[in-house]
Structure formats: C-alpha cells, structure tokens
mmCIF file of C-alpha atoms in Angstrom:
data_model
loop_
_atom_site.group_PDB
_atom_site.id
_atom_site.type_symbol
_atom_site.label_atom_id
_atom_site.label_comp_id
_atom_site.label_asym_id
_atom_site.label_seq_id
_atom_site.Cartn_x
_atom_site.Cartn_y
_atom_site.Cartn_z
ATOM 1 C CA UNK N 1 16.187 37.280 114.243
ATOM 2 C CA UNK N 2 12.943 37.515 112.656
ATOM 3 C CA UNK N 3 11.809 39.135 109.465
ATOM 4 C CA UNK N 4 10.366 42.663 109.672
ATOM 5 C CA UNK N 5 6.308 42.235 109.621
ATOM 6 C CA UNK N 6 4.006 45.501 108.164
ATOM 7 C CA UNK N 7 1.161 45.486 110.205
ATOM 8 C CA UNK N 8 -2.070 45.884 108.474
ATOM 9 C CA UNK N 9 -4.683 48.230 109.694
ATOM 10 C CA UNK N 10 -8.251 46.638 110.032
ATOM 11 C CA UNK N 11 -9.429 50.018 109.045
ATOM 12 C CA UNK N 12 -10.322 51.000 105.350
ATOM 13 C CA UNK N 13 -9.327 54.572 106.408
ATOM 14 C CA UNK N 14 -5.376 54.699 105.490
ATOM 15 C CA UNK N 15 -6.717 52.989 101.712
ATOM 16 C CA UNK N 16 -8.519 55.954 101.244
ATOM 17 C CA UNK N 17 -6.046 58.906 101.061
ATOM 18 C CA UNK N 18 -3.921 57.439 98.299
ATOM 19 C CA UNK N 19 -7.081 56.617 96.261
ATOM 20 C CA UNK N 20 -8.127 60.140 96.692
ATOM 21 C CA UNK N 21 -4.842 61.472 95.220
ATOM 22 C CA UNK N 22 -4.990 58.849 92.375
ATOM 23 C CA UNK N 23 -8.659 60.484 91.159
ATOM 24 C CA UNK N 24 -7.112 63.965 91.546
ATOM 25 C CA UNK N 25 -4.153 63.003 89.472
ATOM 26 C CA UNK N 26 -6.334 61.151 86.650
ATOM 27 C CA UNK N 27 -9.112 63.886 86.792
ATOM 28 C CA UNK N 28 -5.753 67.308 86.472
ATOM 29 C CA UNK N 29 -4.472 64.989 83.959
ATOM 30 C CA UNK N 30 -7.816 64.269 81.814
ATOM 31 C CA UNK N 31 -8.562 68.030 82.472
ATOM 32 C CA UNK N 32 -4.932 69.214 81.321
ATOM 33 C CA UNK N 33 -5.362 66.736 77.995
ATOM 34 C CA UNK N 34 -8.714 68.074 77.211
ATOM 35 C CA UNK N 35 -7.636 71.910 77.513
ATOM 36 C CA UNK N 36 -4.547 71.306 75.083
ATOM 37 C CA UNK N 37 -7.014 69.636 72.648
ATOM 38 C CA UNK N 38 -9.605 72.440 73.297
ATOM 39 C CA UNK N 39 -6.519 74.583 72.051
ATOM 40 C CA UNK N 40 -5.021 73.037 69.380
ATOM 41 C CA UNK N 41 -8.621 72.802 68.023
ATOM 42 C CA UNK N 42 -9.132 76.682 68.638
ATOM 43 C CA UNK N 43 -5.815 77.290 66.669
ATOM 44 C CA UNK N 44 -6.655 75.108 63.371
ATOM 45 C CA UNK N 45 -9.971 76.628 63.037
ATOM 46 C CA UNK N 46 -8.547 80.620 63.638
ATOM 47 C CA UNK N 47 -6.075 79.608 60.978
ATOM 48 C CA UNK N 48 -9.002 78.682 58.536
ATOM 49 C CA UNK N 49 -10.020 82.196 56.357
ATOM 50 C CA UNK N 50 -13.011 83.420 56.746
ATOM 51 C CA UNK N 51 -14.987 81.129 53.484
ATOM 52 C CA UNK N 52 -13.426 78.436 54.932
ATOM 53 C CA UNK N 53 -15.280 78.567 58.107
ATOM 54 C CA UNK N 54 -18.314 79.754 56.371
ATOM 55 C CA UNK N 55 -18.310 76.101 54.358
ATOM 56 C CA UNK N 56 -18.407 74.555 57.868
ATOM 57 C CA UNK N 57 -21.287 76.959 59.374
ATOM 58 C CA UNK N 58 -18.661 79.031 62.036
ATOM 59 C CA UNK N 59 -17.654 82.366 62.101
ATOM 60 C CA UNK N 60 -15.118 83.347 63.618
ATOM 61 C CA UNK N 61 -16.797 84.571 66.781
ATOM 62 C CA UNK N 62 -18.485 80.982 66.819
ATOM 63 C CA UNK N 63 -15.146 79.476 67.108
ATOM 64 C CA UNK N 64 -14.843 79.577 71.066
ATOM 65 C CA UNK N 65 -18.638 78.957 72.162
ATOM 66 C CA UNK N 66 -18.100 75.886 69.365
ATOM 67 C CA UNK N 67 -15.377 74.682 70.873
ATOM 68 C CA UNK N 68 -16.176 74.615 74.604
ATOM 69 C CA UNK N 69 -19.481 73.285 73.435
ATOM 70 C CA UNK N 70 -21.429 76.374 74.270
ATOM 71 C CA UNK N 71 -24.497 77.177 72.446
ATOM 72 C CA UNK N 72 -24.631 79.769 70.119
ATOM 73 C CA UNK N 73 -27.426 81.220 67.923
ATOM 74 C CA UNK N 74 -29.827 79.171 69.331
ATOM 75 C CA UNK N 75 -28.401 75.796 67.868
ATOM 76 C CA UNK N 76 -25.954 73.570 70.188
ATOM 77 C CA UNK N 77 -22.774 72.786 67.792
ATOM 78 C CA UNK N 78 -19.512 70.902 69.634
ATOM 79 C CA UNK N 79 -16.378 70.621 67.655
ATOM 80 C CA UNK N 80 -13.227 68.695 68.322
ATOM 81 C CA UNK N 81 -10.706 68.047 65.525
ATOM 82 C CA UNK N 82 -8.974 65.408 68.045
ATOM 83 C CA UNK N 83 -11.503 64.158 69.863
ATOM 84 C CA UNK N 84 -12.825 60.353 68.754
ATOM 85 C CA UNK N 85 -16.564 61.174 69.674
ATOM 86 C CA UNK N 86 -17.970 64.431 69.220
ATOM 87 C CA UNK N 87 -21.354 65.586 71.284
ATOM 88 C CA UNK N 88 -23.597 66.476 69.187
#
C-alpha cells in the first residue's frame, strides 16, 4: 500500500485565491483597527471642554475633519492620540 501523494499543480493559479483572501483579511483588519482608533481619538477630544481644545487649536467642529485628516480652515491638521506617527 502506498502513501497518499498531493499532487501539485504546475499552475500558479490555485496560489492565488488564498493570497487574495489573506490581503482582504489584513487590509478589514488594518481598516477595522484604524476606525476604533479614529474613535477612541474622537471620544477623548469631545470629552475635552471647550478651553481645552482651544489650547490645542480645535474646536469642536474641527474635531472630525482633524481626525480623519481632512483639511479645515485652509490649514491640513491630522490628529491621532494612538497612533505612533502622525501626518503632518
């Protein structure tokens, strides 16, 4: 009786679909991490009173477009309080 043998395709094909699904699964997963932060971030600074965010140059209707790193007033602010490097 011989040993059961897995033929191997000579085509790079059948690689491809689980590498496809492995950069979908890192890319929802980077995208889910990055929302949470975007969130938490959102929550400290609404928490902050209104002098507080002044010292910082936000108001409070900065706070989103600051956040998701949209421009606002003509100047381009990005803030993360979890993120290691801020844009910039």
């Amino acid at each position: 009786m011989r040993p059961l043998e897995f033929a191997s395709s000579p085509h790079r094909a059948h690689a491809a679909p689980s590498h496809g699904i492995a950069n979908f699964l890192t890319t929802a997963w980077r995208r889910f991490r990055q929302q949470r932060r975007r969130r938490a971030t959102m929550h400290i600074l609404y928490k902050l009173d209104d002098r507080s965010l002044k010292d910082i140059g936000l108001t409070r209707s900065e706070i989103e477009p600051a956040v998701h790193g949209l421009p606002s007033r003509g100047t381009h602010r990005y803030i993360d309080l979890y993120g290691i490097t801020p844009r910039g």
